[in-house]
Coordinates of C-alpha atoms in Angstrom, one line a residue:
M1 CA -23.2 38.0 -149.5
T2 CA -21.9 34.8 -148.0
P3 CA -20.1 32.6 -150.6
V4 CA -21.6 29.1 -151.1
E5 CA -19.6 26.1 -150.0
P6 CA -18.5 23.8 -152.7
W7 CA -20.6 20.5 -153.2
R8 CA -18.5 17.5 -152.9
F9 CA -19.9 13.9 -153.7
T10 CA -18.8 10.6 -155.3
V11 CA -20.0 9.4 -158.7
L12 CA -19.0 5.7 -159.7
G13 CA -16.2 5.7 -157.2
Y14 CA -14.8 9.0 -158.6
Q15 CA -14.6 12.2 -156.3
A16 CA -16.7 14.9 -157.9
G17 CA -18.2 18.1 -157.1
L18 CA -19.5 21.7 -158.0
A19 CA -17.2 24.6 -157.1
Q20 CA -19.8 27.2 -157.7
P21 CA -23.2 25.4 -157.1
L22 CA -25.1 28.8 -157.1
F23 CA -24.9 28.9 -160.9
L24 CA -27.3 25.8 -160.9
L25 CA -30.0 28.5 -160.9
M26 CA -29.1 29.2 -164.5
V27 CA -29.8 25.6 -165.3
L28 CA -33.3 26.0 -163.9
V29 CA -33.7 29.1 -166.0
G30 CA -32.7 27.3 -169.1
V31 CA -35.1 24.4 -168.5
A32 CA -38.0 26.8 -167.7
L33 CA -37.1 28.7 -170.9
G34 CA -37.3 25.5 -173.1
L35 CA -40.6 24.4 -171.4
L36 CA -42.1 27.9 -172.0
A37 CA -41.2 27.6 -175.8
L38 CA -42.8 24.3 -176.0
V39 CA -46.0 25.3 -174.2
G40 CA -46.2 28.5 -176.5
A41 CA -45.8 26.4 -179.7
L42 CA -48.5 24.0 -178.6
R43 CA -50.9 27.0 -177.9
R44 CA -50.2 28.6 -181.2
R45 CA -50.8 25.2 -183.0
S46 CA -54.1 24.8 -181.1
R47 CA -55.3 28.3 -182.1
V48 CA -54.4 27.8 -185.7
R49 CA -56.4 24.5 -185.6
A50 CA -59.3 26.2 -184.0
L51 CA -59.5 28.9 -186.6
L52 CA -58.5 27.0 -189.8
H53 CA -58.7 23.3 -190.8
E54 CA -55.2 21.7 -190.8
R55 CA -55.5 21.2 -194.6
H56 CA -56.1 25.1 -195.2
A57 CA -53.4 26.1 -192.6
E58 CA -50.4 25.8 -195.0
R59 CA -52.1 27.6 -197.7
F60 CA -53.3 30.6 -195.7
T61 CA -50.0 30.8 -193.7
P62 CA -47.2 29.7 -196.0
G63 CA -43.8 29.2 -194.4
V64 CA -45.1 29.8 -190.9
S65 CA -44.2 27.0 -188.5
A66 CA -45.5 26.4 -185.0
W67 CA -42.4 24.2 -184.2
R68 CA -39.7 26.6 -185.3
P69 CA -40.1 29.0 -182.3
A70 CA -40.3 26.0 -180.1
T71 CA -37.0 24.6 -181.4
Q72 CA -35.4 27.9 -181.2
G73 CA -36.6 28.5 -177.6
G74 CA -35.4 24.8 -176.9
L75 CA -32.0 25.5 -178.3
Y76 CA -31.7 28.7 -176.2
G77 CA -32.9 26.9 -173.1
L78 CA -30.7 24.0 -173.4
G79 CA -27.6 26.0 -174.4
L80 CA -28.3 28.2 -171.3
A81 CA -28.6 25.1 -169.0
L82 CA -25.4 23.6 -170.3
F83 CA -23.6 27.1 -170.0
G84 CA -24.9 27.4 -166.5
F85 CA -23.8 24.0 -165.5
A86 CA -20.4 25.0 -166.8
L87 CA -20.2 28.1 -164.7
A88 CA -21.0 25.9 -161.7
Q89 CA -17.4 24.4 -162.2
P90 CA -18.2 20.6 -162.3
Q91 CA -15.1 18.8 -161.2
C92 CA -14.5 15.1 -161.4
G93 CA -11.4 13.1 -160.4
T94 CA -8.6 14.4 -158.3
K95 CA -4.8 14.6 -158.2
S96 CA -2.3 15.3 -155.4
E97 CA 0.3 18.1 -155.7
L98 CA 3.1 19.0 -153.5
T99 CA 2.9 22.8 -152.9
K100 CA 5.9 24.8 -151.3
R101 CA 5.5 28.1 -149.7
R102 CA 8.6 30.4 -150.0
G103 CA 9.1 33.7 -148.2
I104 CA 10.6 35.3 -145.3
D105 CA 9.5 35.8 -141.6
V106 CA 8.2 39.3 -140.8
V107 CA 7.4 40.5 -137.3
V108 CA 5.4 43.7 -137.1
A109 CA 6.1 45.7 -133.8
L110 CA 3.1 48.0 -133.4
D111 CA 3.2 50.9 -131.0
A112 CA -0.2 51.2 -129.2
S113 CA 0.8 53.8 -126.6
K114 CA -1.2 56.7 -125.7
S115 CA 0.7 59.1 -128.0
M116 CA -0.5 57.1 -131.0
L117 CA -4.0 58.6 -130.4
A118 CA -2.7 62.0 -131.6
R119 CA -4.4 63.2 -134.6
D120 CA -1.7 65.0 -136.6
V121 CA -2.4 62.3 -139.2
Q122 CA -5.9 61.4 -139.9
P123 CA -7.8 59.8 -138.4
S124 CA -5.1 59.1 -135.7
R125 CA -1.6 57.8 -135.6
L126 CA -2.7 54.4 -134.6
E127 CA -5.4 54.1 -137.3
R128 CA -2.7 55.3 -139.8
A129 CA -0.4 52.5 -138.6
K130 CA -3.2 50.0 -138.9
L131 CA -3.6 51.2 -142.5
E132 CA 0.1 50.8 -143.1
L133 CA 0.0 47.2 -141.8
S134 CA -3.0 46.3 -143.7
T135 CA -1.1 47.5 -147.0
L136 CA 1.7 45.2 -145.9
L137 CA -0.5 42.2 -145.5
D138 CA -2.2 42.9 -148.8
E139 CA 1.1 43.0 -150.6
L140 CA 3.0 40.1 -149.0
K141 CA 3.1 36.9 -151.0
G142 CA 4.0 33.7 -149.1
D143 CA 5.7 35.4 -146.2
R144 CA 4.8 34.6 -142.6
V145 CA 3.8 37.5 -140.4
G146 CA 3.6 37.9 -136.7
L147 CA 2.4 40.8 -134.6
V148 CA 3.9 42.3 -131.5
V149 CA 1.9 45.0 -129.7
F150 CA 3.7 47.3 -127.1
A151 CA 3.6 50.4 -125.1
G152 CA 5.2 50.3 -121.7
D153 CA 5.5 46.6 -122.1
A154 CA 5.3 44.2 -125.1
F155 CA 3.2 41.1 -125.7
I156 CA 2.5 38.8 -128.8
Q157 CA -0.8 39.6 -130.4
S158 CA -0.3 37.0 -133.2
P159 CA 2.2 34.3 -133.6
L160 CA 3.9 33.9 -137.0
T161 CA 1.4 32.8 -139.6
S162 CA 0.6 32.9 -143.3
D163 CA -3.0 33.5 -142.6
Y164 CA -3.2 37.3 -143.1
S165 CA -6.9 37.5 -142.5
A166 CA -6.2 36.2 -139.0
V167 CA -3.5 38.9 -138.4
K168 CA -6.0 41.6 -139.6
L169 CA -8.5 40.3 -137.1
F170 CA -6.0 40.5 -134.3
L171 CA -5.0 44.0 -135.5
R172 CA -8.6 45.3 -135.0
A173 CA -8.5 44.5 -131.3
V174 CA -5.4 46.8 -130.7
D175 CA -6.5 49.6 -128.3
P176 CA -4.1 51.9 -126.4
E177 CA -6.9 52.3 -123.7
V178 CA -6.5 48.7 -122.6
M179 CA -2.6 48.6 -122.5
P180 CA -1.6 47.6 -119.1
Q181 CA 1.3 50.0 -118.9
G182 CA 2.2 53.5 -120.5
G183 CA 5.2 54.6 -122.3
T184 CA 6.9 53.4 -125.5
N185 CA 9.2 50.5 -124.6
V186 CA 10.8 49.9 -128.0
G187 CA 13.6 47.7 -126.4
S188 CA 11.1 45.2 -125.0
A189 CA 9.2 45.1 -128.3
L190 CA 12.5 44.5 -130.3
R191 CA 13.5 41.7 -127.8
L192 CA 10.2 40.0 -128.0
S193 CA 10.2 40.2 -131.8
W194 CA 13.6 38.4 -131.8
Q195 CA 12.2 35.7 -129.6
V196 CA 9.3 35.1 -132.0
L197 CA 11.6 34.8 -134.9
E198 CA 14.1 32.6 -133.1
N199 CA 11.5 30.2 -132.0
A200 CA 9.8 29.8 -135.4
D201 CA 9.6 26.5 -136.9
R202 CA 11.7 26.1 -140.1
G203 CA 12.7 29.8 -139.9
S204 CA 13.7 31.7 -143.1
K205 CA 17.2 32.8 -143.8
E206 CA 16.4 36.5 -144.0
R207 CA 14.2 37.9 -141.2
V208 CA 12.7 41.4 -140.7
V209 CA 11.2 43.3 -137.9
V210 CA 8.9 46.1 -139.1
L211 CA 8.6 48.8 -136.5
L212 CA 5.5 51.0 -136.6
S213 CA 5.7 53.8 -134.1
D214 CA 6.1 57.6 -133.5
G215 CA 9.2 56.7 -131.6
E216 CA 8.5 59.2 -128.8
D217 CA 9.8 58.6 -125.2
L218 CA 11.8 55.5 -126.2
V219 CA 12.3 53.5 -122.9
G220 CA 13.9 50.1 -122.4
D221 CA 17.4 49.0 -123.5
V222 CA 17.1 49.8 -127.2
S223 CA 20.8 49.5 -127.8
E224 CA 21.1 46.0 -126.4
A225 CA 18.0 44.7 -128.3
T226 CA 19.2 46.2 -131.7
E227 CA 22.6 44.6 -131.0
Q228 CA 20.8 41.3 -130.5
L229 CA 18.9 41.7 -133.7
K230 CA 22.1 42.6 -135.7
D231 CA 24.0 39.5 -134.4
A232 CA 21.0 37.4 -135.5
G233 CA 21.0 39.0 -139.1
V234 CA 17.6 40.5 -138.5
Q235 CA 16.9 43.9 -140.0
V236 CA 14.6 46.5 -138.5
L237 CA 12.5 48.5 -140.9
A238 CA 11.1 51.5 -139.2
V239 CA 8.1 53.2 -140.4
G240 CA 7.4 56.7 -138.8
V241 CA 3.8 57.6 -137.9
G242 CA 3.1 61.2 -136.9
S243 CA 4.5 64.7 -137.6
E244 CA 7.6 66.5 -136.4
S245 CA 5.5 69.7 -135.7
G246 CA 3.7 67.7 -133.0
E247 CA 0.1 67.3 -131.7
P248 CA -1.6 67.1 -128.3
I249 CA -2.6 63.7 -127.1
P250 CA -6.5 63.4 -126.6
V251 CA -7.9 61.8 -123.5
F252 CA -11.2 59.8 -123.8
D253 CA -13.6 58.7 -121.2
R254 CA -15.0 55.0 -120.9
R255 CA -17.7 55.8 -123.6
G256 CA -15.0 57.0 -125.9
M257 CA -15.9 60.7 -125.7
F258 CA -13.2 63.3 -125.9
V259 CA -12.5 64.8 -122.4
D260 CA -9.4 66.9 -122.7
Y261 CA -5.8 66.8 -123.7
K262 CA -3.1 65.1 -121.8
K263 CA -1.2 67.3 -119.2
D264 CA 2.1 67.0 -117.6
A265 CA 3.0 67.3 -114.0
A266 CA 3.0 71.1 -114.2
G267 CA -0.4 71.2 -116.0
E268 CA 0.9 72.0 -119.3
T269 CA -0.5 70.3 -122.5
V270 CA 1.8 67.6 -123.6
I271 CA 2.8 67.9 -127.4
S272 CA 3.8 64.6 -129.0
R273 CA 6.1 64.6 -131.9
L274 CA 7.7 62.1 -134.3
D275 CA 11.1 61.1 -133.2
R276 CA 12.6 60.7 -136.7
A277 CA 16.2 60.5 -135.4
G278 CA 15.5 57.9 -132.7
L279 CA 13.8 55.6 -135.2
T280 CA 16.4 56.1 -137.8
A281 CA 19.1 55.2 -135.3
V282 CA 17.2 51.9 -134.3
A283 CA 16.8 50.8 -138.0
E284 CA 20.3 51.7 -139.1
A285 CA 21.9 50.0 -136.1
T286 CA 20.6 46.6 -137.6
G287 CA 21.3 47.4 -141.2
G288 CA 17.7 48.4 -141.9
A289 CA 16.2 51.7 -142.9
F290 CA 13.7 54.3 -141.8
Y291 CA 10.6 55.1 -143.9
F292 CA 8.3 58.0 -143.7
Q293 CA 5.5 59.5 -145.9
P294 CA 3.7 62.4 -144.3
R295 CA 0.8 62.3 -146.9
G296 CA 1.0 58.8 -148.3
V297 CA 1.6 55.1 -147.3
A298 CA 5.3 54.3 -146.6
M299 CA 4.8 50.6 -146.4
S300 CA 4.9 50.1 -150.3
Q301 CA 8.7 50.9 -150.0
V302 CA 9.0 48.3 -147.2
V303 CA 7.2 45.8 -149.3
E304 CA 9.8 46.5 -152.2
R305 CA 12.6 45.9 -149.8
I306 CA 11.2 42.6 -148.6
D307 CA 10.6 41.5 -152.2
Q308 CA 14.3 41.9 -152.8
M309 CA 15.3 39.6 -150.0
Q310 CA 16.2 35.9 -150.4
K311 CA 13.1 33.7 -150.1
S312 CA 13.2 30.4 -148.1
E313 CA 11.1 27.4 -148.1
L314 CA 8.8 27.9 -145.0
E315 CA 6.4 24.9 -145.4
S316 CA 5.4 22.3 -147.8
R317 CA 2.1 20.4 -148.0
V318 CA 0.3 17.9 -150.2
T319 CA -2.8 19.5 -151.7
V320 CA -5.6 17.7 -153.6
R321 CA -6.9 19.4 -156.7
Y322 CA -10.0 18.4 -158.5
D323 CA -10.0 18.1 -162.2
E324 CA -12.0 20.9 -163.9
R325 CA -14.7 19.6 -166.4
F326 CA -16.4 22.9 -167.4
Q327 CA -15.2 22.6 -171.0
S328 CA -17.4 19.6 -171.6
Y329 CA -20.4 21.6 -171.1
A330 CA -19.4 25.2 -172.0
I331 CA -18.5 24.3 -175.6
P332 CA -21.8 22.4 -176.4
G333 CA -23.7 25.2 -174.7
L334 CA -22.3 28.0 -176.7
A335 CA -22.8 25.8 -179.9
L336 CA -26.5 25.5 -179.0
L337 CA -26.9 29.1 -178.3
A338 CA -25.3 29.8 -181.7
L339 CA -27.7 27.5 -183.5
G340 CA -30.6 29.2 -181.8
M341 CA -29.5 32.5 -183.2
M342 CA -29.2 31.2 -186.7
L343 CA -32.5 29.4 -186.8
R344 CA -35.2 31.7 -188.3
P345 CA -38.6 31.4 -186.4
S346 CA -40.4 31.2 -190.0
A347 CA -39.4 29.8 -193.4
R348 CA -41.3 32.5 -195.2
R349 CA -39.3 34.4 -197.6
R350 CA -39.8 37.9 -199.0
T351 CA -41.2 37.9 -202.6
S352 CA -40.1 40.8 -205.0
P353 CA -43.0 42.9 -206.2

């Protein structure tokens, strides 16, 4: 269901609005309930007059009032209408506030090589890596995140941003089948990640590269890239995806149908394995750490480490907040509903035999 946009308007020169205008339907329900109670009371009164003269009605129906049910229904209807208007979150008046966003800069280097199609973790290594990254984005608070995708070469999929939903949108487009060059060029990915961090506006004091990969067939000058990151004070937190026992790499046709497993030059099936030692060496060379959970999500440990780092002011902006006025309608609405519950529809009392 698509959320309804807030209504904004001006009343007597004041900025006003309704944050949840959909709840105005409850106001209509309350008004309809009050009208139905009034109509019902008038019908009952006309029926009594049709059967009995008005002078005899009180004697034959002692304590029975035609207006008490109408009054009770009116209290219910008005109370419901006021309560519905309160739920619509009426706002009147504004105030400006300076909000500051504090966090660190995080660049995620995601391996999108063909070996990430292996299914030794379900549904595949790449999908598990995407799940890990989604977990990271759900847990971060105030940090800026960039996304670098790599195989034989690396490119920026998303610049540093605090809009995590945009990063998730870019993440869905990652596909090893459209990568221009095969291989696992971790060195290129780390160098590009360093460039993203260095070119950041108002960069944070502490910066992190989260490397998601199976680490197999590392190419590129990894040692030079890790030295560059170490000198800049950037830690690499490597998250291993896959299994050390290995799995064949599936090959798919243009329609996404399975064709065969990848073969080497000798015609033998290629078995892809997690390179724990290689990823650990990359992480520890920058003062970082390697994380791996064969049956769970290792990203929660990465989030814990990020939370312990020193946060910096990444951006500040002036935001306009509307003054909430729902209390002015919720309290009277609840009071009217309570009065309606206490009002008896008849003044007739039980008489003891």
